[in-house]
Amino acid sequence: MKKTAPAPRAPEETPGPFAAGQQADGRTRHGVARLLLEQGPVRATTIAEALRLSPTAVRRHLDALVADGEAYTRDAPRLGHRGRGRPAKLFLLTESGRSRFGHAYDDLAISALRFLAESGGEQAVRAFAERRVAILVDRHRGAVTAPGNPAARAEALATALSREGYAASTRSVGAGEQLCQHHCPVAHVAAEFPQLCEVETAAFADLLGTHVQRLATIARGDAACTTHVPLAPAGDPPSPRSGATAPPVPHGGKAR
């Protein structure tokens, strides 16, 4: 029987040096994030020693995680005599940073809220939502309410929300500010229980000291949760029933 030689195998494509560098960078950043998950709050030097990396390389990855809203810092407690210089920084993951490791909490949360709705009605769900937002808001109330005008408060609120994993930012649009949350840790739950979004919007109005209008939400399929914050005087907020049209939402968020 005549045997035929096997067809030569095509050489496997190997990534170029730039792509390979990106992959290595991604693996290293994931390793830094995992150490924050397992040991945080932790210093950059501790991470460098554990991963056998230079402190400069570790700080580059930590800065990227902070910029992406996946980590934040707080001052390390001083031990013994207070020396000169800035206190050391401790790094922690935000909820957004934790989400890169995956979790299966959405199904559990939805099941719990369905049970709550069946046993206690819609008002029980709203009471739960109000308690949840109150706990989140109270952690940052002082920082958000300290500024004297809605624009500065909106910026402070965006900072607070980013620390809670919402990757928030603000932009000036017309006669107001737009508060954009580019990530929502409870979007899947809020899609079935919009009370979470409604209560959150009311809490924003309370913190900012002015009427606000929710233009778009991730839970409804929009690109971001976008809230319009008018810059009217605090004593004369616009009526939510006045029929005024809010400015258009940029970058793909669609008002409904």
GROMACS .gro file of N, CA and C in nm, residues 148 150 208-210 232-237:
model
   33
  148GLY      N    1  -2.006   7.472   4.728
  148GLY     CA    2  -2.125   7.555   4.740
  148GLY      C    3  -2.210   7.566   4.617
  150PRO      N    4  -2.380   7.360   4.242
  150PRO     CA    5  -2.412   7.229   4.184
  150PRO      C    6  -2.303   7.172   4.095
  208LEU      N    7  -2.698   6.713   4.555
  208LEU     CA    8  -2.655   6.827   4.474
  208LEU      C    9  -2.733   6.954   4.506
  209GLY      N   10  -2.844   6.939   4.576
  209GLY     CA   11  -2.922   7.056   4.614
  209GLY      C   12  -2.997   7.119   4.499
  210THR      N   13  -3.032   7.039   4.398
  210THR     CA   14  -3.106   7.091   4.283
  210THR      C   15  -3.180   6.978   4.216
  232ALA      N   16  -2.913   7.611   3.785
  232ALA     CA   17  -3.001   7.717   3.833
  232ALA      C   18  -2.968   7.747   3.979
  233PRO      N   19  -3.004   7.866   4.029
  233PRO     CA   20  -2.981   7.897   4.171
  233PRO      C   21  -3.047   7.793   4.259
  234ALA      N   22  -2.984   7.761   4.371
  234ALA     CA   23  -3.034   7.655   4.459
  234ALA      C   24  -3.175   7.684   4.507
  235GLY      N   25  -3.210   7.813   4.521
  235GLY     CA   26  -3.342   7.846   4.573
  235GLY      C   27  -3.450   7.845   4.468
  236ASP      N   28  -3.414   7.828   4.341
  236ASP     CA   29  -3.513   7.833   4.234
  236ASP      C   30  -3.491   7.721   4.135
  237PRO      N   31  -3.498   7.594   4.178
  237PRO     CA   32  -3.476   7.482   4.087
  237PRO      C   33  -3.588   7.471   3.987
   0.00000   0.00000   0.00000
